[in-house]
Coordinates of C-alpha atoms and ligand atoms in Angstrom, one line a residue:
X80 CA 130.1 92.0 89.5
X81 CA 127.5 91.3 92.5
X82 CA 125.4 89.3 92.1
X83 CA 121.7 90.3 93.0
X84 CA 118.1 88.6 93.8
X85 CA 115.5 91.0 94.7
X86 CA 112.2 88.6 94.6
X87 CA 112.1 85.0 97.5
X88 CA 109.8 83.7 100.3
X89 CA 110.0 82.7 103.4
X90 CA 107.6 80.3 105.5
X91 CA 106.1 84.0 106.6
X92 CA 104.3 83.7 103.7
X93 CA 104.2 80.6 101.0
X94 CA 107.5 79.9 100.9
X95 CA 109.4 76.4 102.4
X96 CA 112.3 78.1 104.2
X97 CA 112.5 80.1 107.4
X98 CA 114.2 83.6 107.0
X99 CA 117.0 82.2 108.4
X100 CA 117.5 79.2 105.9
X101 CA 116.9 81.7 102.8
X102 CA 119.9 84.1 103.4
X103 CA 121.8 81.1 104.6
X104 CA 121.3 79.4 101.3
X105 CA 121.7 82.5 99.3
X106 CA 124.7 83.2 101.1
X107 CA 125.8 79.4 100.6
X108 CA 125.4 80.3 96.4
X109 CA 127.4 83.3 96.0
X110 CA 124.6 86.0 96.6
X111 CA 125.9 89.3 97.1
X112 CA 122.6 91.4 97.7
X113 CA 118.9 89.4 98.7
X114 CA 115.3 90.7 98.9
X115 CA 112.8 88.8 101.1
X116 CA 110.1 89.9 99.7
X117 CA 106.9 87.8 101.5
X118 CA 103.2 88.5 100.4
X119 CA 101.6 91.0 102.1
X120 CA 104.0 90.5 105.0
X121 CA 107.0 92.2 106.7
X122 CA 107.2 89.8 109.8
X123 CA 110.7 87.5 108.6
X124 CA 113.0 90.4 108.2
X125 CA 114.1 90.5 111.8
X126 CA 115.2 87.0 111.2
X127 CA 116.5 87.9 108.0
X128 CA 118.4 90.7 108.6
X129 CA 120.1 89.0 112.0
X130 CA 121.2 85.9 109.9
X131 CA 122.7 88.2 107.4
X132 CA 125.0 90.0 110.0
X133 CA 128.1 88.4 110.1
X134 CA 127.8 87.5 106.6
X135 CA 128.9 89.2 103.4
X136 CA 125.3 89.2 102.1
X137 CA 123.3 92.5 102.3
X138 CA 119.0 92.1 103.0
X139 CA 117.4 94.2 101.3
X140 CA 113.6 94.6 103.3
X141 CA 111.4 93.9 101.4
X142 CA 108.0 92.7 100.7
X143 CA 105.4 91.3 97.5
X144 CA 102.0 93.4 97.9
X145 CA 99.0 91.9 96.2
X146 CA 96.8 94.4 94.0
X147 CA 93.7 94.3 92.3
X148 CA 93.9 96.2 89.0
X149 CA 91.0 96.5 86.8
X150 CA 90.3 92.5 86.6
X151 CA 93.6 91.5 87.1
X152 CA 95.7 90.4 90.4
X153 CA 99.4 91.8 90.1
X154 CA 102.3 91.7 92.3
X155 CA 104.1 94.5 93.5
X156 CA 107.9 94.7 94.6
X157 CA 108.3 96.5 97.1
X158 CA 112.4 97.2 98.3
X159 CA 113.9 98.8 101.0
X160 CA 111.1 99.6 102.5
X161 CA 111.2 100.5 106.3
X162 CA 110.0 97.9 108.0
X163 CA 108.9 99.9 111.0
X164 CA 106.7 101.9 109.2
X165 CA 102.8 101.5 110.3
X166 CA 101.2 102.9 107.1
X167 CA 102.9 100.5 105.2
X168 CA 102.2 97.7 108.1
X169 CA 98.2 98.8 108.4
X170 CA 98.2 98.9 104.9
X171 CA 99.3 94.9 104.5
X172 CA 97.6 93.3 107.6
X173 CA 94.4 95.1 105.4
X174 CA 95.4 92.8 102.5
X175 CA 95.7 89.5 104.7
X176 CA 92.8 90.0 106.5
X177 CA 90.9 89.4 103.2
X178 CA 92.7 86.3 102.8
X179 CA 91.0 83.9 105.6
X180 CA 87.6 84.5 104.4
X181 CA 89.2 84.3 100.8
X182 CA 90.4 80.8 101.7
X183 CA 86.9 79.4 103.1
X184 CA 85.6 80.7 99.7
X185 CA 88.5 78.5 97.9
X186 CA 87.6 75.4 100.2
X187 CA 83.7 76.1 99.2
X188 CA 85.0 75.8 95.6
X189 CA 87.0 73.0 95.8
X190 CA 84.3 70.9 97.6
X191 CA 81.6 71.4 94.7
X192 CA 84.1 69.6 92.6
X193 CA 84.5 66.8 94.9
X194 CA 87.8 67.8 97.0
X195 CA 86.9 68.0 101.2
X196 CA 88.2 68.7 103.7
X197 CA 90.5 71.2 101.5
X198 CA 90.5 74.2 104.3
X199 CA 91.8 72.2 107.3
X200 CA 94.1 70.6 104.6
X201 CA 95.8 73.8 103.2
X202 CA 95.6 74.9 106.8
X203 CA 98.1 71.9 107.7
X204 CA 100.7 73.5 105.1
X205 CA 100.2 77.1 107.1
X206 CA 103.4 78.1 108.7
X207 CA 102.3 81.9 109.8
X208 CA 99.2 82.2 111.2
X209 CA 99.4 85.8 110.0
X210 CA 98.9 84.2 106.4
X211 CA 97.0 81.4 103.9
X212 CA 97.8 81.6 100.4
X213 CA 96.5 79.1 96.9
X214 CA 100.3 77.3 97.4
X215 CA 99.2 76.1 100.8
X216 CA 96.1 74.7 98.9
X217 CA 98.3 73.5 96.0
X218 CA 100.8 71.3 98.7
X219 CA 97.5 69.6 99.9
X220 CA 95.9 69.0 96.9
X221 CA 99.2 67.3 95.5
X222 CA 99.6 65.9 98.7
X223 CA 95.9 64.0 97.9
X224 CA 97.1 63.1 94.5
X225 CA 94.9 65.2 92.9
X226 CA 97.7 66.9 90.6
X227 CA 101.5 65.5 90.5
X228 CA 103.2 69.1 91.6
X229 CA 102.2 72.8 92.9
X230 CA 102.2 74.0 89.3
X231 CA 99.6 71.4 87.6
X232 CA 97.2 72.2 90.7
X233 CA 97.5 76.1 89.8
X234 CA 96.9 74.7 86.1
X235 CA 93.8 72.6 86.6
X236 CA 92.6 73.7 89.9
X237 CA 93.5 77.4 91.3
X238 CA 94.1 79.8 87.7
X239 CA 91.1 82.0 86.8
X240 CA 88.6 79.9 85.2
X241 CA 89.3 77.1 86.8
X242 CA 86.9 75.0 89.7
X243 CA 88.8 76.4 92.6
X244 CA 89.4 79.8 92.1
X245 CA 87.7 82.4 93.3
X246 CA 87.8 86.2 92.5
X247 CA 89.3 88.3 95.2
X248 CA 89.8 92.2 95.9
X249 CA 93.0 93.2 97.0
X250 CA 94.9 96.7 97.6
X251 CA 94.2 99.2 94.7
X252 CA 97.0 100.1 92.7
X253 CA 97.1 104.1 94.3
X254 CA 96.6 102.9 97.8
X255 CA 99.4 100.2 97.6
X256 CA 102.3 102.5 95.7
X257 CA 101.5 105.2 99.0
X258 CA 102.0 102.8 101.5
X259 CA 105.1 101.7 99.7
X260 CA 106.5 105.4 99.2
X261 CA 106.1 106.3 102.8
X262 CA 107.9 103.7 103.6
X263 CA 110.6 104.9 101.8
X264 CA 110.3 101.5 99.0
X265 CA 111.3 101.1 95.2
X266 CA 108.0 100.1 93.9
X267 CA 108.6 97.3 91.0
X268 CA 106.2 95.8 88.7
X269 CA 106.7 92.2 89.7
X270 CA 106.7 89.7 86.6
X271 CA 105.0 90.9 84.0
X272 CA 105.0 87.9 81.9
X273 CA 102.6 85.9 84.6
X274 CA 99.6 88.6 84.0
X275 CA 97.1 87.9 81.1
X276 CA 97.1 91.4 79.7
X277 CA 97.1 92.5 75.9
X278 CA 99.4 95.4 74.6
X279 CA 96.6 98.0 75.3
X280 CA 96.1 96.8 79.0
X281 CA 99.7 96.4 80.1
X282 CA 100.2 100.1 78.8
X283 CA 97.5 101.1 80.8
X284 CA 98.7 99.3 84.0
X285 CA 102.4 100.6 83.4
X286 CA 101.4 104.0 82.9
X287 CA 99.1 103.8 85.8
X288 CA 101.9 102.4 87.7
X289 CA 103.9 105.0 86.8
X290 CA 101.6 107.8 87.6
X291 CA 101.5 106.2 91.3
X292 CA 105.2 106.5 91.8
X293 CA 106.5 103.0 90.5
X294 CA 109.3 102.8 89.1
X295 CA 111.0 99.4 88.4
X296 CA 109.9 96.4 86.2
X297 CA 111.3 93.0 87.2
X298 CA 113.1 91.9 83.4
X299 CA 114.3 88.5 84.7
X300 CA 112.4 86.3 86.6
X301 CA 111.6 82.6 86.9
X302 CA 108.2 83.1 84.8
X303 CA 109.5 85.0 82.1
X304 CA 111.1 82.7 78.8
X305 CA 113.7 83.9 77.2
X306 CA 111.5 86.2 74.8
X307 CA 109.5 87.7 77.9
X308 CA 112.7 88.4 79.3
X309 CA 113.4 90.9 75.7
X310 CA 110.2 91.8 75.6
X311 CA 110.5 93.5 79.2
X312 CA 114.3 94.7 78.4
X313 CA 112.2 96.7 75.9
X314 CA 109.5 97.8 77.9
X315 CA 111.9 98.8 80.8
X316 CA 113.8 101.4 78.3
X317 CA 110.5 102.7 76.2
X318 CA 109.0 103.3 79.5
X319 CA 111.7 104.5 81.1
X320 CA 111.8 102.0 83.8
X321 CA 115.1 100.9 86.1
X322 CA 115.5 96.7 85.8
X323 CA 115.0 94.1 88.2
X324 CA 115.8 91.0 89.2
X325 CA 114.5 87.6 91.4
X326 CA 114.7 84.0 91.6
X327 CA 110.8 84.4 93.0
X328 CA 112.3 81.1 94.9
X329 CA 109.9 79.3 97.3
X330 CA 111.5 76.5 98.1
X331 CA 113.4 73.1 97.2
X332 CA 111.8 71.4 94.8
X333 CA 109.2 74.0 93.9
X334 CA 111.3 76.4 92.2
X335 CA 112.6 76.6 88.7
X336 CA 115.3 78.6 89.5
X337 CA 117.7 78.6 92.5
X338 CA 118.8 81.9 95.2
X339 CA 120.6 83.8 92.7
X340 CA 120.6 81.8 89.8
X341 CA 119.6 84.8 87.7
X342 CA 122.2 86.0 84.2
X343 CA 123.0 89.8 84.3
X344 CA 120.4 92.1 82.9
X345 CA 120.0 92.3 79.1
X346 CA 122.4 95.8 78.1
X347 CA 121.2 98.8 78.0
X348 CA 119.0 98.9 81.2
X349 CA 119.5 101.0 84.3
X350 CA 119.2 98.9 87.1
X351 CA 116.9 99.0 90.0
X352 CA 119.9 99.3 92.4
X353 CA 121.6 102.1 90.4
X354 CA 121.3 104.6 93.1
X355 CA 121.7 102.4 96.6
Ligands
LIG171 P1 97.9 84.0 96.6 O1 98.6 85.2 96.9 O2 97.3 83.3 97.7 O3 96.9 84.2 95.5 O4 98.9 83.0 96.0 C1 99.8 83.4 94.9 C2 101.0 82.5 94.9 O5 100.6 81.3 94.2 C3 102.1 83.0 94.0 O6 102.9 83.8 94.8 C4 102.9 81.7 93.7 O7 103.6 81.3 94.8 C5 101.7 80.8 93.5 N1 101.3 80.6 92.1 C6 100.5 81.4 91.4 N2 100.4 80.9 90.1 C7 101.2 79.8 90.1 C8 101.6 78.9 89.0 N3 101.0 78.9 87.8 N4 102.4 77.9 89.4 C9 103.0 77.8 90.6 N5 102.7 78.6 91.6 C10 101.8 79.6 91.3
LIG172 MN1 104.2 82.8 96.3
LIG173 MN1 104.1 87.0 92.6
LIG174 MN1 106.8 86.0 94.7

């Protein structure tokens, strides 16, 4: 059976590892068939895709476009996309541009609880210029010492609620499945399990979703347990939804699960890579 990971970053976005050293290393552990999928961001898939030739890995292109729906930020999938494609390309350097202001705004936050000097700081973790993202902000604040690793600074610091997060509008849900679609992508609901939503909400955003032209729902992922992972199986068939798949890997040491170190899906589902 192939083995598949459709969701990992490169340091285009907030992830440790060029393009290169992800397919290399996905390669290395037996992946047959890898999605770079940086936020807002199709800049490493040259790299990706020439690292991949001469290999018996396929790239997928890919890429993870931030959303705003109702209150709630959610991640979007987006595979085999065309990465030439300028709607799709206009439509993400719209989403970064938000994102410097949006970082000022986090630094501004951070300060009134003491932390300075936190933009130049998460600036220091920056490896596109194209892009600033919370993990940046989360290496320097563990860096400090303020929080022992990247996941207790998004649990004390950067989480809704908390002193150094700040609300942000991204794409809207119609505008970011049309970009997608004319670039030819598989729109995929990207981990379900991280969003905050009751029963009635996550209906509403799937059918929404749906209505727009998505049409995949990652099942396993490194945020779901072992129950979220059933509890999307089961969405995925009520809602007529194909499976996915991804590590969401960022890096060594920040990850909880390796390049491919996903099980097969749960039975029953269609996957996302059914037709390709
Ligand atoms: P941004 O797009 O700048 O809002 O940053 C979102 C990124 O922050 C995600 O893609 C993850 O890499 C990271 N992140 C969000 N929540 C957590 C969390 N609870 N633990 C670790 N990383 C997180
Ligand atoms: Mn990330
Ligand atoms: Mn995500
Ligand atoms: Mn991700």
């Amino acid at each position: 059976m192939r083995r598949y990971d459709l969701h990992c970053h490169s340091t285009y976005s907030d992830g440790l590892l060029s393009p290169s050293a992800v397919v290399e290393r996905a390669a290395a552990r037996g992946v047959d068939v890898l999605a770079l999928t940086d936020h807002d961001e199709l800049s490493g898939i040259a790299e990706a895709q020439a690292a991949a030739r001469g290999t018996s890995l396929t790239l997928v292109p890919a890429a993870e476009v931030s959303v705003t729906w109702e209150d709630h930020t959610i991640h979007v999938v987006a595979l085999r996309i065309d990465p030439g494609n300028t709607l799709l390309a206009d439509g993400l350097e719209q989403i970064r541009a938000g994102r410097d202001a949006r970082a000022r705004r986090i630094a501004q936050a951070l300060e009134a609880v003491g932390i300075r000097g936190a933009f130049q700081g998460a600036l220091r973790y920056v490896t596109s210029e194209r892009l600033i993202s919370r993990t940046h902000f989360a290496r320097f604040l563990v860096e400090e010492g303020i929080a022992s690793d990247v996941k207790d600074v998004f649990k004390r610091y950067l989480s809704p609620g908390k002193p150094g997060y700040v609300a942000h509008a991204w794409a809207q849900m119609g505008d970011a499945l049309s970009w997608i679609r004319a670039a030819g992508g598989q729109p995929v609901l990207a981990h379900p399990g991280r969003y905050k939503l009751t029963q009635t909400a996550l209906k509403r955003l799937i059918a929404e979703f749906h209505m727009h032209g998505g049409i995949g729902i990652e099942v396993l992922s490194s945020a779901h347990t072992a129950a979220q992972v059933a509890e999307f199986a089961g969405v995925a068939r009520a809602f007529g939804l194909r499976a996915s798949c991804g590590s969401d890997y960022h890096g060594p040491g920040e990850s909880r699960l390796d390049l491919g170190d996903l099980p097969p899906l749960p039975a029953g589902l269609t996957p996302i890579w059914d037709d390709w």
